[in-house]
Tab-separated table of C-alpha atoms in Angstrom:
chain	number	residue	atom	x	y	z
A	1	MET	CA	84.481	-92.317	-48.569
A	2	ASP	CA	82.645	-95.642	-48.886
A	3	GLY	CA	80.099	-94.532	-46.307
A	4	ALA	CA	79.342	-91.401	-48.316
A	5	GLN	CA	78.763	-93.478	-51.431
A	6	THR	CA	76.402	-95.797	-49.557
A	7	ASP	CA	74.237	-92.912	-48.374
A	8	GLN	CA	74.031	-91.238	-51.793
A	9	PRO	CA	71.458	-93.451	-53.615
A	10	THR	CA	68.678	-92.592	-51.126
A	11	GLU	CA	66.112	-90.783	-53.301
A	12	LYS	CA	62.854	-89.132	-52.473
A	13	ARG	CA	60.062	-91.267	-53.928
A	14	ASP	CA	56.883	-89.457	-52.951
A	15	GLY	CA	56.477	-87.311	-56.070
A	16	PRO	CA	53.439	-87.309	-58.380
A	17	VAL	CA	52.884	-90.091	-60.927
A	18	ASN	CA	52.126	-89.568	-64.617
A	19	ILE	CA	49.750	-92.196	-66.039
A	20	ILE	CA	49.574	-92.145	-69.852
A	21	MET	CA	46.536	-94.031	-71.161
A	22	ILE	CA	46.978	-95.627	-74.594
A	23	GLY	CA	44.474	-97.870	-76.364
A	24	MET	CA	42.759	-98.567	-79.658
A	25	ALA	CA	39.543	-96.805	-80.579
A	26	GLY	CA	36.667	-98.617	-78.879
A	27	SER	CA	38.802	-100.194	-76.157
A	28	GLY	CA	37.071	-98.071	-73.515
A	29	LYS	CA	40.210	-96.070	-72.767
A	30	THR	CA	38.455	-92.737	-72.155
A	31	THR	CA	35.691	-94.404	-70.118
A	32	LEU	CA	38.371	-96.108	-68.030
A	33	MET	CA	39.974	-92.696	-67.536
A	34	GLN	CA	36.666	-91.490	-66.115
A	35	ARG	CA	36.486	-94.514	-63.812
A	36	ILE	CA	40.039	-93.912	-62.541
A	37	ASN	CA	39.210	-90.237	-62.091
A	38	ALA	CA	36.074	-91.097	-60.064
A	39	HIS	CA	37.965	-93.732	-58.044
A	40	LEU	CA	40.613	-91.202	-57.018
A	41	HIS	CA	38.009	-88.545	-56.202
A	42	GLU	CA	36.240	-91.032	-53.908
A	43	ARG	CA	39.514	-91.454	-52.022
A	44	LYS	CA	40.042	-87.681	-51.765
A	45	LYS	CA	42.996	-87.867	-54.185
A	46	ALA	CA	41.694	-85.672	-56.982
A	47	PRO	CA	43.939	-86.181	-60.046
A	48	TYR	CA	45.095	-83.599	-62.571
A	49	VAL	CA	43.614	-84.610	-65.940
A	50	VAL	CA	45.111	-83.762	-69.341
A	51	ASN	CA	43.291	-84.498	-72.614
A	52	LEU	CA	45.607	-85.022	-75.600
A	53	ASP	CA	42.913	-86.121	-78.070
A	54	PRO	CA	42.033	-83.146	-80.302
A	55	ALA	CA	39.321	-85.059	-82.214
A	56	VAL	CA	37.173	-86.204	-79.280
A	57	SER	CA	33.723	-84.611	-79.431
A	58	LYS	CA	32.769	-85.050	-75.765
A	59	LEU	CA	34.653	-86.052	-72.640
A	60	PRO	CA	33.000	-87.856	-69.691
A	61	PHE	CA	35.300	-85.974	-67.305
A	62	GLN	CA	36.472	-82.410	-66.723
A	63	ALA	CA	40.003	-81.935	-68.077
A	64	ASN	CA	42.326	-79.504	-66.317
A	65	ILE	CA	44.302	-79.111	-69.544
A	66	ASP	CA	42.551	-79.782	-72.860
A	67	ILE	CA	44.351	-79.760	-76.205
A	68	ARG	CA	41.063	-78.572	-77.781
A	69	ASP	CA	41.420	-75.263	-75.918
A	70	THR	CA	44.709	-74.679	-77.737
A	71	VAL	CA	44.145	-76.257	-81.153
A	72	ASP	CA	40.983	-76.415	-83.279
A	73	TYR	CA	41.194	-79.848	-84.913
A	74	LYS	CA	38.665	-79.148	-87.682
A	75	GLN	CA	40.267	-75.816	-88.509
A	76	VAL	CA	43.667	-77.522	-88.753
A	77	MET	CA	42.206	-80.066	-91.196
A	78	SER	CA	40.672	-77.313	-93.310
A	79	GLU	CA	43.643	-74.934	-93.213
A	80	TYR	CA	46.278	-77.535	-94.089
A	81	ASN	CA	44.028	-79.677	-96.318
A	82	LEU	CA	44.492	-82.774	-94.164
A	83	GLY	CA	42.546	-85.941	-93.470
A	84	PRO	CA	41.480	-87.053	-89.958
A	85	ASN	CA	44.784	-88.706	-88.995
A	86	GLY	CA	46.868	-85.898	-90.460
A	87	GLY	CA	44.719	-83.402	-88.567
A	88	ILE	CA	45.304	-85.201	-85.252
A	89	LEU	CA	49.047	-85.453	-85.877
A	90	THR	CA	49.377	-81.778	-86.829
A	91	SER	CA	47.269	-80.744	-83.824
A	92	LEU	CA	49.606	-82.698	-81.540
A	93	ASN	CA	52.616	-81.050	-83.193
A	94	LEU	CA	51.133	-77.593	-82.614
A	95	PHE	CA	50.279	-78.455	-78.998
A	96	THR	CA	53.849	-79.674	-78.392
A	97	THR	CA	55.137	-76.169	-79.140
A	98	LYS	CA	53.307	-75.108	-75.942
A	99	LEU	CA	54.654	-78.012	-73.876
A	100	ASP	CA	56.845	-75.763	-71.722
A	101	GLN	CA	53.705	-73.934	-70.576
A	102	VAL	CA	51.970	-77.262	-69.869
A	103	MET	CA	54.932	-78.435	-67.776
A	104	GLY	CA	54.831	-75.141	-65.896
A	105	LEU	CA	51.209	-75.815	-64.901
A	106	ILE	CA	52.038	-79.395	-63.943
A	107	ASP	CA	55.010	-78.294	-61.834
A	108	LYS	CA	52.759	-75.886	-59.907
A	109	ARG	CA	50.385	-78.742	-58.991
A	110	ALA	CA	53.064	-81.378	-58.367
A	111	SER	CA	53.309	-80.728	-54.634
A	112	THR	CA	49.562	-81.150	-54.031
A	113	THR	CA	48.569	-83.780	-56.624
A	114	GLU	CA	49.430	-87.484	-56.474
A	115	TYR	CA	48.327	-88.550	-59.966
A	116	PHE	CA	48.394	-86.872	-63.359
A	117	LEU	CA	46.233	-88.649	-65.972
A	118	TYR	CA	46.765	-88.273	-69.731
A	119	ASP	CA	44.183	-89.386	-72.289
A	120	THR	CA	45.626	-89.951	-75.778
A	121	PRO	CA	44.052	-90.325	-79.267
A	122	GLY	CA	42.424	-93.655	-80.148
A	123	GLN	CA	44.665	-93.753	-83.241
A	124	ILE	CA	47.490	-95.049	-81.090
A	125	GLU	CA	50.156	-95.032	-83.810
A	126	ILE	CA	49.761	-91.245	-84.145
A	127	PHE	CA	50.798	-90.736	-80.529
A	128	THR	CA	53.257	-93.588	-79.979
A	129	TRP	CA	55.191	-93.295	-83.248
A	130	SER	CA	55.138	-89.542	-83.848
A	131	ALA	CA	57.852	-87.066	-82.879
A	132	SER	CA	55.362	-85.028	-80.841
A	133	GLY	CA	54.213	-88.112	-78.914
A	134	ALA	CA	57.828	-89.015	-78.119
A	135	ILE	CA	58.593	-85.442	-77.007
A	136	ILE	CA	55.568	-85.373	-74.680
A	137	THR	CA	56.335	-88.810	-73.225
A	138	ASN	CA	60.065	-88.153	-72.728
A	139	THR	CA	59.468	-84.725	-71.208
A	140	LEU	CA	57.025	-86.157	-68.672
A	141	ALA	CA	59.299	-89.113	-67.869
A	142	SER	CA	62.335	-86.885	-67.311
A	143	SER	CA	60.407	-84.840	-64.739
A	144	TYR	CA	58.284	-87.307	-62.747
A	145	PRO	CA	57.615	-91.066	-62.491
A	146	THR	CA	55.725	-92.007	-65.654
A	147	VAL	CA	53.774	-95.196	-66.410
A	148	VAL	CA	52.274	-96.227	-69.749
A	149	VAL	CA	48.955	-98.092	-69.519
A	150	TYR	CA	47.858	-100.025	-72.606
A	151	VAL	CA	44.099	-100.655	-72.522
A	152	VAL	CA	42.823	-103.819	-74.218
A	153	ASP	CA	39.225	-104.524	-75.265
A	154	THR	CA	38.875	-107.947	-73.613
A	155	PRO	CA	35.745	-109.234	-75.483
A	156	ARG	CA	37.334	-108.425	-78.856
A	157	THR	CA	40.561	-110.161	-77.826
A	158	ALA	CA	38.935	-113.528	-77.141
A	159	SER	CA	40.154	-115.027	-80.429
A	160	PRO	CA	43.842	-115.988	-80.726
A	161	SER	CA	44.406	-113.795	-83.815
A	162	THR	CA	43.118	-110.556	-82.245
A	163	PHE	CA	44.848	-111.431	-78.982
A	164	MET	CA	48.168	-111.801	-80.765
A	165	SER	CA	47.636	-108.516	-82.648
A	166	ASN	CA	47.042	-106.707	-79.355
A	167	MET	CA	50.112	-108.267	-77.760
A	168	MET	CA	52.258	-107.204	-80.719
A	169	TYR	CA	50.951	-103.647	-80.335
A	170	ALA	CA	51.658	-103.736	-76.594
A	171	CYS	CA	55.170	-105.064	-77.180
A	172	SER	CA	55.960	-102.376	-79.765
A	173	ILE	CA	54.683	-99.591	-77.460
A	174	LEU	CA	56.731	-100.928	-74.542
A	175	TYR	CA	59.974	-100.989	-76.531
A	176	LYS	CA	59.237	-97.660	-78.220
A	177	THR	CA	58.594	-95.760	-74.980
A	178	GLN	CA	60.952	-97.862	-72.803
A	179	LEU	CA	58.886	-96.847	-69.785
A	180	PRO	CA	57.292	-98.878	-66.973
A	181	PHE	CA	54.285	-100.587	-68.540
A	182	VAL	CA	50.917	-101.927	-67.370
A	183	LEU	CA	48.566	-103.988	-69.547
A	184	ALA	CA	44.941	-103.362	-68.517
A	185	PHE	CA	42.287	-105.751	-69.855
A	186	ASN	CA	39.126	-103.629	-69.864
A	187	LYS	CA	35.447	-104.703	-69.921
A	188	THR	CA	36.003	-107.694	-67.638
A	189	ASP	CA	32.371	-107.299	-66.534
A	190	VAL	CA	31.469	-108.621	-70.006
A	191	VAL	CA	34.235	-111.216	-70.516
A	192	SER	CA	36.777	-112.323	-67.915
A	193	HIS	CA	40.436	-111.857	-68.852
A	194	GLY	CA	41.268	-115.269	-67.407
A	195	PHE	CA	41.758	-116.767	-70.888
A	196	ALA	CA	44.409	-114.094	-71.640
A	197	LEU	CA	46.299	-114.833	-68.426
A	198	GLU	CA	46.275	-118.532	-69.306
A	199	TRP	CA	47.514	-117.928	-72.869
A	200	MET	CA	50.302	-115.679	-71.593
A	201	SER	CA	51.493	-118.152	-68.973
A	202	ASP	CA	50.892	-121.428	-70.840
A	203	PHE	CA	52.196	-121.721	-74.395
A	204	GLU	CA	50.385	-125.026	-74.954
A	205	ALA	CA	47.028	-123.510	-73.962
A	206	PHE	CA	47.442	-120.884	-76.676
A	207	GLN	CA	48.388	-123.618	-79.154
A	208	ARG	CA	45.197	-125.532	-78.335
A	209	ALA	CA	43.132	-122.379	-78.858
A	210	LEU	CA	44.805	-121.901	-82.243
A	211	GLN	CA	43.983	-125.456	-83.264
A	212	ARG	CA	40.312	-124.891	-82.449
A	213	GLN	CA	39.974	-121.993	-84.881
A	214	GLU	CA	39.819	-122.341	-88.663
A	215	GLU	CA	43.123	-123.370	-90.239
A	216	SER	CA	44.892	-120.530	-92.054
A	217	PHE	CA	48.373	-119.370	-93.001
A	218	MET	CA	48.246	-117.048	-89.972
A	219	ASN	CA	48.232	-119.969	-87.519
A	220	SER	CA	51.860	-120.925	-88.067
A	221	LEU	CA	52.889	-117.275	-87.827
A	222	MET	CA	51.013	-116.838	-84.542
A	223	GLN	CA	52.579	-120.013	-83.156
A	224	SER	CA	56.016	-118.588	-83.848
A	225	MET	CA	55.108	-115.164	-82.473
A	226	SER	CA	53.767	-116.655	-79.238
A	227	LEU	CA	57.202	-118.177	-78.638
A	228	VAL	CA	58.902	-114.860	-79.390
A	229	LEU	CA	56.625	-113.019	-76.955
A	230	ASP	CA	57.228	-115.503	-74.145
A	231	GLU	CA	59.966	-113.295	-72.655
A	232	PHE	CA	57.717	-110.245	-73.032
A	233	TYR	CA	54.934	-111.963	-71.055
A	234	ALA	CA	57.324	-112.986	-68.262
A	235	HIS	CA	58.013	-109.388	-67.213
A	236	LEU	CA	54.595	-107.894	-67.986
A	237	ARG	CA	52.279	-106.366	-65.389
A	238	VAL	CA	48.704	-107.398	-66.178
A	239	CYS	CA	45.400	-106.586	-64.533
A	240	GLY	CA	41.707	-106.875	-65.350
A	241	VAL	CA	39.465	-103.836	-64.960
A	242	SER	CA	35.936	-102.738	-65.750
A	243	ALA	CA	35.325	-99.121	-66.664
A	244	MET	CA	31.598	-99.670	-66.106
A	245	THR	CA	31.578	-101.294	-62.661
A	246	GLY	CA	34.932	-100.204	-61.243
A	247	GLN	CA	36.019	-103.808	-60.811
A	248	GLY	CA	39.791	-104.243	-60.482
A	249	MET	CA	40.669	-100.657	-59.520
A	250	ASP	CA	42.626	-101.676	-56.421
A	251	GLU	CA	44.670	-104.196	-58.412
A	252	PHE	CA	45.221	-101.564	-61.111
A	253	PHE	CA	46.788	-99.129	-58.632
A	254	ASP	CA	48.864	-101.955	-57.120
A	255	LYS	CA	50.357	-102.481	-60.593
A	256	ILE	CA	50.897	-98.735	-60.954
A	257	GLY	CA	52.803	-98.802	-57.649
A	258	GLU	CA	55.019	-101.629	-58.929
A	259	ALA	CA	55.668	-99.674	-62.126
A	260	VAL	CA	56.668	-96.577	-60.143
A	261	THR	CA	59.172	-98.683	-58.206
A	262	GLU	CA	60.606	-99.877	-61.531
A	263	TYR	CA	60.854	-96.245	-62.681
A	264	TYR	CA	63.036	-95.324	-59.701
A	265	ASP	CA	65.068	-98.551	-59.712
A	266	GLU	CA	65.716	-98.873	-63.452
A	267	PHE	CA	64.489	-96.028	-65.660
A	268	ARG	CA	65.682	-93.089	-63.544
A	269	PRO	CA	69.268	-94.386	-63.082
A	270	ASN	CA	69.447	-95.186	-66.810
A	271	LEU	CA	68.228	-91.669	-67.647
A	272	GLN	CA	70.834	-90.165	-65.325
A	273	ARG	CA	73.543	-92.262	-66.993
A	274	GLN	CA	72.444	-91.009	-70.407
A	275	VAL	CA	72.449	-87.392	-69.209
A	276	GLU	CA	75.910	-87.853	-67.674
A	277	LYS	CA	77.182	-89.511	-70.848
A	278	LYS	CA	75.874	-86.613	-72.929
A	279	ARG	CA	77.439	-84.099	-70.526
A	280	GLN	CA	80.803	-85.853	-70.751
A	281	ALA	CA	80.611	-85.929	-74.554
A	282	GLU	CA	79.876	-82.191	-74.621
A	283	GLN	CA	82.744	-81.537	-72.197
A	284	GLU	CA	85.148	-83.574	-74.336
A	285	GLN	CA	84.014	-81.671	-77.404
A	286	LYS	CA	84.651	-78.345	-75.665
A	287	GLU	CA	88.117	-79.493	-74.582
A	288	GLU	CA	88.896	-80.606	-78.125
A	289	HIS	CA	87.843	-77.214	-79.502
A	290	LEU	CA	89.976	-75.497	-76.842
A	291	LYS	CA	93.010	-77.602	-77.786
A	292	ARG	CA	92.585	-76.675	-81.434
A	293	LEU	CA	92.276	-73.000	-80.522
A	294	MET	CA	95.411	-73.103	-78.373
A	295	LYS	CA	97.283	-74.923	-81.150
A	296	ASP	CA	96.241	-72.277	-83.693
A	297	LEU	CA	97.371	-69.518	-81.306
A	298	ALA	CA	100.735	-71.237	-80.765
A	299	VAL	CA	101.319	-71.531	-84.515
A	300	SER	CA	100.473	-67.879	-85.192
A	301	GLU	CA	102.362	-66.536	-82.142
A	302	GLY	CA	105.266	-64.195	-83.014
A	303	LYS	CA	104.332	-63.798	-86.652
A	304	GLU	CA	104.321	-60.272	-88.042
A	305	VAL	CA	100.975	-58.958	-89.115
A	306	ASP	CA	100.722	-56.563	-92.037
A	307	LEU	CA	98.844	-53.370	-91.228
């Protein structure tokens, strides 16, 4: 019996990997997608690319699935009298109604494709905090190993205040998605991400950087937040990349590999526990309904019925 239990956990771990790219507008997220796409093509591992940004005017790569083929963003804005953000959100909602068809296409390519890449809107809150974004993310994660990559604009993060804002965003996305997470500092060909690594590993270094900038009420808040985020930094996968030069691509995929291992070791078992818990709750509910039915039948048994 014990031997059977020991053999059970062995799980096949050679399935495709979903990489969901999230980043603020201007962070170079889509350009980094193109670099990753080119990197994989060079290694004869052509990825399957999905564009989830309905408002993008031009893509630097060929998408296998493009939300713009399903939903006309400008028509949605006009028809529903919406602004830009409302148009993107509604377009995502409409696309989500076709998600079963999207998953069907992905399933067909799963046996021959190692990586599936997903480009999301630059208005990150629309994807990360919307119902449609959660449905897309959870559906992908329940099917295949899924990693969230948060892209940071390194030159714009060189000041402590913008750095802290980006880390707060990253932290909120991590805890909202609860998926394996990689923090990618982009544009390292312009500014090295070394300062960020130092601030994340050395609290006092961040304090010194704060003291060098102009005194404001935000400084004390950021000092407190840096202490709060200390635990977040300790378990964070970080890498520096350049969408322009391709610098850091090998390290990036090393981090992706670590995240996939975390998916199988932690996320997948937790998901299975949740599914089992839900199944047990449904079974208990059915048994309760059956008991009530049998009780009602026992009470009414033998009574005369008027015709």
